[in-house]
Amino acid sequence: ECEKDNFYLFNSDGTMSINFGENTGTPGCDFDGFNVYDTWSLSEDEKTFTMVYYSIFSPDNLVTETYRVKTLTTEKLELEIDYDLSIFGEGTEETFLFEFTALPK
């Protein structure tokens, strides 16, 4: 629910930025904005998309997330990633789908 108004800007030089929208800081969305998204890359075969970010509390600790590209067009980007949610009683490979729809800048 907190991410529905987020928008990402993927620059051609591999840098990126995110705006967390108006829901940031509203009840349940209090932790939006604690991560700074820094760079992105797309593999040569366009099957793997990578984003690098860091926490505002530990900027020297870079985190890399690697996604599988499901759809890549000028209008839409769909990325899949598996998370281990066993600590919450779920499976060890829960697949999440992230959908990005292009809008005018």
Short mmCIF file of N, CA, C and O in Angstrom, two decimals:
data_model
loop_
_atom_site.label_atom_id
_atom_site.label_comp_id
_atom_site.label_asym_id
_atom_site.label_seq_id
_atom_site.Cartn_x
_atom_site.Cartn_y
_atom_site.Cartn_z
N GLU A 1 0.82 -1.20 0.00
CA GLU A 1 0.00 0.00 0.00
C GLU A 1 0.86 1.26 0.00
O GLU A 1 0.51 2.25 -0.63
N CYS A 2 1.99 1.23 0.71
CA CYS A 2 2.84 2.41 0.80
C CYS A 2 3.56 2.72 -0.51
O CYS A 2 3.99 3.85 -0.72
N GLU A 3 3.71 1.73 -1.36
CA GLU A 3 4.49 1.92 -2.58
C GLU A 3 3.66 2.37 -3.77
O GLU A 3 4.21 2.68 -4.82
N LYS A 4 2.35 2.46 -3.62
CA LYS A 4 1.50 2.75 -4.78
C LYS A 4 1.75 4.12 -5.38
O LYS A 4 1.44 4.34 -6.54
N ASP A 5 2.30 5.05 -4.61
CA ASP A 5 2.55 6.39 -5.15
C ASP A 5 4.04 6.67 -5.33
O ASP A 5 4.43 7.80 -5.59
N ASN A 6 4.88 5.65 -5.20
CA ASN A 6 6.31 5.81 -5.43
C ASN A 6 6.59 5.93 -6.91
O ASN A 6 5.88 5.35 -7.73
N PHE A 7 7.63 6.71 -7.26
CA PHE A 7 8.06 6.68 -8.65
C PHE A 7 9.58 6.72 -8.72
O PHE A 7 10.24 7.30 -7.88
N TYR A 8 10.08 5.99 -9.71
CA TYR A 8 11.52 5.82 -9.92
C TYR A 8 11.93 6.54 -11.18
O TYR A 8 11.19 6.54 -12.16
N LEU A 9 13.12 7.10 -11.16
CA LEU A 9 13.71 7.69 -12.35
C LEU A 9 15.01 6.95 -12.63
O LEU A 9 15.94 6.99 -11.82
N PHE A 10 15.03 6.21 -13.73
CA PHE A 10 16.22 5.45 -14.14
C PHE A 10 16.93 6.27 -15.21
O PHE A 10 16.45 6.38 -16.33
N ASN A 11 18.05 6.86 -14.86
CA ASN A 11 18.81 7.69 -15.80
C ASN A 11 19.68 6.82 -16.69
O ASN A 11 20.13 5.73 -16.29
N SER A 12 19.97 7.31 -17.89
CA SER A 12 20.75 6.54 -18.86
C SER A 12 22.19 6.30 -18.41
O SER A 12 22.83 5.38 -18.91
N ASP A 13 22.69 7.07 -17.45
CA ASP A 13 24.06 6.87 -16.97
C ASP A 13 24.16 5.85 -15.84
O ASP A 13 25.21 5.66 -15.24
N GLY A 14 23.04 5.15 -15.53
CA GLY A 14 23.05 4.12 -14.50
C GLY A 14 22.72 4.63 -13.11
O GLY A 14 22.63 3.85 -12.17
N THR A 15 22.50 5.93 -12.96
CA THR A 15 22.06 6.45 -11.68
C THR A 15 20.55 6.39 -11.62
O THR A 15 19.87 6.24 -12.64
N MET A 16 20.04 6.48 -10.43
CA MET A 16 18.59 6.44 -10.27
C MET A 16 18.19 7.22 -9.04
O MET A 16 19.01 7.50 -8.16
N SER A 17 16.94 7.58 -8.99
CA SER A 17 16.39 8.22 -7.80
C SER A 17 14.96 7.74 -7.62
O SER A 17 14.34 7.24 -8.56
N ILE A 18 14.47 7.87 -6.41
CA ILE A 18 13.11 7.46 -6.10
C ILE A 18 12.45 8.57 -5.30
O ILE A 18 13.07 9.22 -4.48
N ASN A 19 11.18 8.78 -5.59
CA ASN A 19 10.37 9.68 -4.81
C ASN A 19 9.30 8.81 -4.16
O ASN A 19 8.59 8.08 -4.86
N PHE A 20 9.20 8.86 -2.84
CA PHE A 20 8.30 7.97 -2.13
C PHE A 20 6.85 8.46 -2.08
O PHE A 20 5.99 7.81 -1.52
N GLY A 21 6.56 9.59 -2.68
CA GLY A 21 5.19 10.06 -2.78
C GLY A 21 4.65 10.61 -1.48
O GLY A 21 5.34 10.74 -0.47
N GLU A 22 3.37 10.93 -1.50
CA GLU A 22 2.71 11.58 -0.37
C GLU A 22 2.45 10.64 0.80
O GLU A 22 2.25 11.11 1.93
N ASN A 23 2.43 9.33 0.58
CA ASN A 23 2.14 8.39 1.67
C ASN A 23 3.27 8.25 2.67
O ASN A 23 3.09 7.68 3.74
N THR A 24 4.47 8.76 2.35
CA THR A 24 5.61 8.65 3.26
C THR A 24 5.27 9.33 4.58
O THR A 24 4.83 10.46 4.61
N GLY A 25 5.49 8.61 5.67
CA GLY A 25 5.24 9.16 7.00
C GLY A 25 3.82 9.00 7.49
O GLY A 25 3.53 9.26 8.64
N THR A 26 2.91 8.55 6.64
CA THR A 26 1.55 8.30 7.10
C THR A 26 1.53 6.98 7.84
O THR A 26 2.43 6.15 7.67
N PRO A 27 0.57 6.73 8.68
CA PRO A 27 0.55 5.48 9.46
C PRO A 27 0.75 4.25 8.58
O PRO A 27 0.08 4.10 7.56
N GLY A 28 1.70 3.43 8.97
CA GLY A 28 2.03 2.22 8.22
C GLY A 28 3.09 2.43 7.16
O GLY A 28 3.66 1.47 6.65
N CYS A 29 3.38 3.67 6.81
CA CYS A 29 4.38 3.97 5.78
C CYS A 29 5.55 4.75 6.39
O CYS A 29 6.31 5.40 5.68
N ASP A 30 5.67 4.68 7.69
CA ASP A 30 6.67 5.47 8.41
C ASP A 30 8.10 5.19 7.99
O ASP A 30 8.97 6.03 8.19
N PHE A 31 8.37 4.02 7.43
CA PHE A 31 9.75 3.66 7.10
C PHE A 31 10.11 3.93 5.64
O PHE A 31 11.21 3.65 5.22
N ASP A 32 9.18 4.45 4.86
CA ASP A 32 9.50 4.87 3.50
C ASP A 32 10.62 5.90 3.56
O ASP A 32 10.63 6.78 4.41
N GLY A 33 11.55 5.80 2.68
CA GLY A 33 12.59 6.82 2.59
C GLY A 33 13.84 6.53 3.40
O GLY A 33 14.76 7.33 3.42
N PHE A 34 13.90 5.40 4.10
CA PHE A 34 15.09 5.06 4.87
C PHE A 34 16.19 4.48 3.99
O PHE A 34 17.33 4.38 4.42
N ASN A 35 15.84 4.08 2.77
CA ASN A 35 16.84 3.57 1.83
C ASN A 35 17.04 4.58 0.70
O ASN A 35 16.08 5.18 0.21
N VAL A 36 18.30 4.73 0.29
CA VAL A 36 18.64 5.62 -0.81
C VAL A 36 19.04 4.73 -1.99
O VAL A 36 20.02 3.99 -1.92
N TYR A 37 18.25 4.78 -3.06
CA TYR A 37 18.55 4.00 -4.25
C TYR A 37 19.57 4.77 -5.07
O TYR A 37 19.37 5.94 -5.37
N ASP A 38 20.65 4.10 -5.42
CA ASP A 38 21.83 4.77 -5.96
C ASP A 38 22.04 4.49 -7.45
O ASP A 38 22.09 5.40 -8.25
N THR A 39 22.18 3.22 -7.82
CA THR A 39 22.48 2.87 -9.21
C THR A 39 21.64 1.69 -9.67
O THR A 39 21.08 0.94 -8.86
N TRP A 40 21.59 1.53 -10.97
CA TRP A 40 20.90 0.40 -11.58
C TRP A 40 21.71 -0.06 -12.78
O TRP A 40 22.53 0.67 -13.32
N SER A 41 21.47 -1.31 -13.19
CA SER A 41 22.09 -1.83 -14.41
C SER A 41 21.22 -2.93 -14.99
O SER A 41 20.42 -3.55 -14.29
N LEU A 42 21.39 -3.14 -16.27
CA LEU A 42 20.68 -4.18 -17.00
C LEU A 42 21.72 -5.03 -17.70
O LEU A 42 22.63 -4.50 -18.35
N SER A 43 21.60 -6.34 -17.54
CA SER A 43 22.58 -7.24 -18.18
C SER A 43 22.49 -7.10 -19.70
O SER A 43 21.47 -6.66 -20.25
N GLU A 44 23.56 -7.49 -20.36
CA GLU A 44 23.62 -7.36 -21.82
C GLU A 44 22.51 -8.14 -22.51
O GLU A 44 21.96 -7.70 -23.52
N ASP A 45 22.14 -9.29 -21.94
CA ASP A 45 21.06 -10.09 -22.54
C ASP A 45 19.66 -9.62 -22.11
O ASP A 45 18.66 -10.21 -22.47
N GLU A 46 19.61 -8.55 -21.28
CA GLU A 46 18.38 -7.93 -20.81
C GLU A 46 17.50 -8.88 -20.00
O GLU A 46 16.29 -8.71 -19.91
N LYS A 47 18.12 -9.85 -19.33
CA LYS A 47 17.38 -10.79 -18.50
C LYS A 47 17.54 -10.51 -17.01
O LYS A 47 16.77 -11.03 -16.20
N THR A 48 18.52 -9.71 -16.64
CA THR A 48 18.79 -9.43 -15.23
C THR A 48 18.88 -7.93 -15.01
O THR A 48 19.60 -7.22 -15.71
N PHE A 49 18.15 -7.45 -14.01
CA PHE A 49 18.13 -6.04 -13.65
C PHE A 49 18.64 -5.94 -12.21
O PHE A 49 18.20 -6.67 -11.34
N THR A 50 19.56 -5.02 -11.98
CA THR A 50 20.17 -4.88 -10.66
C THR A 50 19.98 -3.46 -10.15
O THR A 50 20.15 -2.50 -10.91
N MET A 51 19.60 -3.34 -8.87
CA MET A 51 19.52 -2.04 -8.20
C MET A 51 20.39 -2.08 -6.96
O MET A 51 20.42 -3.08 -6.24
N VAL A 52 21.11 -0.99 -6.72
CA VAL A 52 21.97 -0.86 -5.55
C VAL A 52 21.44 0.27 -4.68
O VAL A 52 21.12 1.35 -5.19
N TYR A 53 21.33 -0.01 -3.38
CA TYR A 53 20.88 1.02 -2.46
C TYR A 53 21.63 0.90 -1.14
O TYR A 53 22.37 -0.06 -0.91
N TYR A 54 21.44 1.89 -0.27
CA TYR A 54 22.02 1.84 1.07
C TYR A 54 21.04 2.50 2.04
O TYR A 54 20.19 3.30 1.66
N SER A 55 21.18 2.14 3.30
CA SER A 55 20.36 2.71 4.35
C SER A 55 20.92 4.07 4.75
O SER A 55 22.13 4.26 4.79
N ILE A 56 20.04 5.00 5.08
CA ILE A 56 20.51 6.31 5.53
C ILE A 56 21.30 6.19 6.84
O ILE A 56 22.07 7.07 7.17
N PHE A 57 21.13 5.07 7.55
CA PHE A 57 21.84 4.85 8.81
C PHE A 57 23.21 4.22 8.63
O PHE A 57 24.03 4.25 9.53
N SER A 58 23.44 3.59 7.48
CA SER A 58 24.75 2.97 7.20
C SER A 58 25.07 3.11 5.72
O SER A 58 25.02 2.13 4.97
N PRO A 59 25.45 4.31 5.28
CA PRO A 59 25.66 4.57 3.85
C PRO A 59 26.83 3.81 3.23
O PRO A 59 26.89 3.68 2.02
N ASP A 60 27.73 3.26 4.05
CA ASP A 60 28.85 2.49 3.51
C ASP A 60 28.48 1.04 3.24
O ASP A 60 29.25 0.30 2.65
N ASN A 61 27.30 0.62 3.66
CA ASN A 61 26.86 -0.75 3.49
C ASN A 61 25.90 -0.83 2.29
O ASN A 61 24.70 -0.71 2.44
N LEU A 62 26.47 -1.06 1.10
CA LEU A 62 25.66 -1.14 -0.12
C LEU A 62 24.93 -2.48 -0.20
O LEU A 62 25.49 -3.52 0.12
N VAL A 63 23.70 -2.43 -0.63
CA VAL A 63 22.88 -3.63 -0.81
C VAL A 63 22.54 -3.73 -2.29
O VAL A 63 22.08 -2.76 -2.89
N THR A 64 22.76 -4.90 -2.86
CA THR A 64 22.46 -5.14 -4.27
C THR A 64 21.29 -6.10 -4.36
O THR A 64 21.32 -7.18 -3.78
N GLU A 65 20.27 -5.70 -5.09
CA GLU A 65 19.13 -6.57 -5.35
C GLU A 65 19.15 -6.93 -6.83
O GLU A 65 19.25 -6.05 -7.69
N THR A 66 19.04 -8.22 -7.12
CA THR A 66 19.08 -8.71 -8.49
C THR A 66 17.71 -9.30 -8.85
O THR A 66 17.22 -10.19 -8.16
N TYR A 67 17.14 -8.81 -9.91
CA TYR A 67 15.81 -9.19 -10.35
C TYR A 67 15.87 -9.91 -11.69
O TYR A 67 16.77 -9.67 -12.49
N ARG A 68 14.88 -10.74 -11.94
CA ARG A 68 14.69 -11.33 -13.27
C ARG A 68 13.75 -10.41 -14.05
O ARG A 68 12.72 -9.98 -13.54
N VAL A 69 14.12 -10.10 -15.28
CA VAL A 69 13.28 -9.24 -16.11
C VAL A 69 12.18 -10.09 -16.73
O VAL A 69 12.46 -11.06 -17.44
N LYS A 70 10.96 -9.73 -16.45
CA LYS A 70 9.81 -10.43 -17.03
C LYS A 70 9.31 -9.69 -18.27
O LYS A 70 9.02 -10.29 -19.29
N THR A 71 9.23 -8.35 -18.19
CA THR A 71 8.80 -7.51 -19.31
C THR A 71 9.67 -6.28 -19.34
O THR A 71 9.92 -5.66 -18.31
N LEU A 72 10.12 -5.92 -20.54
CA LEU A 72 10.91 -4.70 -20.70
C LEU A 72 10.54 -4.05 -22.02
O LEU A 72 10.88 -4.54 -23.09
N THR A 73 9.75 -2.97 -21.92
CA THR A 73 9.39 -2.17 -23.08
C THR A 73 9.57 -0.71 -22.68
O THR A 73 9.90 -0.41 -21.53
N THR A 74 9.35 0.20 -23.61
CA THR A 74 9.45 1.62 -23.27
C THR A 74 8.30 2.06 -22.36
O THR A 74 8.39 3.09 -21.71
N GLU A 75 7.24 1.28 -22.30
CA GLU A 75 6.10 1.62 -21.47
C GLU A 75 6.05 0.89 -20.15
O GLU A 75 5.41 1.35 -19.20
N LYS A 76 6.69 -0.29 -20.06
CA LYS A 76 6.52 -1.12 -18.87
C LYS A 76 7.77 -1.90 -18.55
O LYS A 76 8.45 -2.41 -19.45
N LEU A 77 8.05 -2.00 -17.25
CA LEU A 77 9.14 -2.83 -16.73
C LEU A 77 8.55 -3.70 -15.64
O LEU A 77 7.93 -3.20 -14.69
N GLU A 78 8.67 -5.01 -15.79
CA GLU A 78 8.22 -5.96 -14.77
C GLU A 78 9.42 -6.77 -14.33
O GLU A 78 10.13 -7.36 -15.15
N LEU A 79 9.63 -6.79 -13.01
CA LEU A 79 10.78 -7.49 -12.43
C LEU A 79 10.31 -8.47 -11.38
O LEU A 79 9.40 -8.18 -10.60
N GLU A 80 10.94 -9.64 -11.35
CA GLU A 80 10.64 -10.66 -10.34
C GLU A 80 11.87 -10.88 -9.46
O GLU A 80 13.00 -10.81 -9.93
N ILE A 81 11.60 -11.15 -8.19
CA ILE A 81 12.67 -11.48 -7.25
C ILE A 81 12.11 -12.45 -6.23
O ILE A 81 10.91 -12.41 -5.89
N ASP A 82 12.94 -13.36 -5.76
CA ASP A 82 12.53 -14.32 -4.73
C ASP A 82 13.08 -13.87 -3.39
O ASP A 82 14.26 -13.50 -3.28
N TYR A 83 12.22 -13.89 -2.38
CA TYR A 83 12.62 -13.56 -1.02
C TYR A 83 12.40 -14.77 -0.12
O TYR A 83 11.42 -15.50 -0.28
N ASP A 84 13.28 -14.95 0.83
CA ASP A 84 13.14 -15.98 1.85
C ASP A 84 12.30 -15.39 2.98
O ASP A 84 12.76 -14.53 3.73
N LEU A 85 11.07 -15.82 3.10
CA LEU A 85 10.16 -15.33 4.13
C LEU A 85 9.88 -16.38 5.19
O LEU A 85 8.88 -16.31 5.92
N SER A 86 10.77 -17.36 5.31
CA SER A 86 10.56 -18.44 6.27
C SER A 86 10.53 -17.94 7.70
O SER A 86 9.87 -18.53 8.56
N ILE A 87 11.20 -16.83 7.97
CA ILE A 87 11.19 -16.27 9.32
C ILE A 87 9.78 -15.82 9.72
O ILE A 87 9.44 -15.73 10.89
N PHE A 88 8.93 -15.57 8.72
CA PHE A 88 7.55 -15.16 8.95
C PHE A 88 6.57 -16.32 8.76
O PHE A 88 5.36 -16.11 8.69
N GLY A 89 7.09 -17.54 8.65
CA GLY A 89 6.24 -18.71 8.48
C GLY A 89 5.85 -18.97 7.04
O GLY A 89 5.02 -19.83 6.76
N GLU A 90 6.43 -18.24 6.12
CA GLU A 90 6.16 -18.43 4.70
C GLU A 90 7.25 -19.29 4.09
O GLU A 90 8.10 -19.83 4.79
N GLY A 91 7.29 -19.39 2.78
CA GLY A 91 8.26 -20.22 2.08
C GLY A 91 9.64 -19.59 1.99
O GLY A 91 9.84 -18.41 2.30
N THR A 92 10.59 -20.39 1.55
CA THR A 92 11.97 -19.91 1.42
C THR A 92 12.20 -19.21 0.08
O THR A 92 13.20 -18.53 -0.08
N GLU A 93 11.28 -19.38 -0.86
CA GLU A 93 11.40 -18.73 -2.16
C GLU A 93 10.05 -18.16 -2.59
O GLU A 93 9.40 -18.68 -3.49
N GLU A 94 9.65 -17.09 -1.93
CA GLU A 94 8.41 -16.40 -2.29
C GLU A 94 8.73 -15.40 -3.39
O GLU A 94 9.60 -14.55 -3.23
N THR A 95 8.05 -15.51 -4.52
CA THR A 95 8.32 -14.65 -5.67
C THR A 95 7.44 -13.40 -5.62
O THR A 95 6.23 -13.48 -5.44
N PHE A 96 8.10 -12.25 -5.75
CA PHE A 96 7.42 -10.96 -5.80
C PHE A 96 7.58 -10.38 -7.19
O PHE A 96 8.64 -10.48 -7.80
N LEU A 97 6.53 -9.75 -7.68
CA LEU A 97 6.54 -9.10 -8.98
C LEU A 97 6.41 -7.60 -8.76
O LEU A 97 5.49 -7.13 -8.09
N PHE A 98 7.35 -6.85 -9.30
CA PHE A 98 7.33 -5.39 -9.25
C PHE A 98 7.02 -4.87 -10.64
O PHE A 98 7.66 -5.27 -11.61
N GLU A 99 6.02 -4.01 -10.75
CA GLU A 99 5.61 -3.46 -12.04
C GLU A 99 5.87 -1.96 -12.05
O GLU A 99 5.45 -1.24 -11.14
N PHE A 100 6.54 -1.51 -13.07
CA PHE A 100 6.82 -0.08 -13.27
C PHE A 100 6.19 0.33 -14.59
O PHE A 100 6.43 -0.29 -15.61
N THR A 101 5.37 1.37 -14.56
CA THR A 101 4.73 1.88 -15.76
C THR A 101 5.27 3.27 -16.06
O THR A 101 5.30 4.14 -15.17
N ALA A 102 5.73 3.48 -17.28
CA ALA A 102 6.31 4.77 -17.67
C ALA A 102 5.26 5.86 -17.70
O ALA A 102 4.14 5.66 -18.15
N LEU A 103 5.66 7.02 -17.19
CA LEU A 103 4.83 8.23 -17.23
C LEU A 103 5.67 9.36 -17.76
O LEU A 103 6.90 9.32 -17.71
N PRO A 104 5.05 10.42 -18.26
CA PRO A 104 5.83 11.58 -18.72
C PRO A 104 6.67 12.14 -17.57
O PRO A 104 6.23 12.17 -16.43
N LYS A 105 7.85 12.60 -17.90
CA LYS A 105 8.77 13.14 -16.91
C LYS A 105 8.37 14.53 -16.49
O LYS A 105 7.86 15.31 -17.22
#
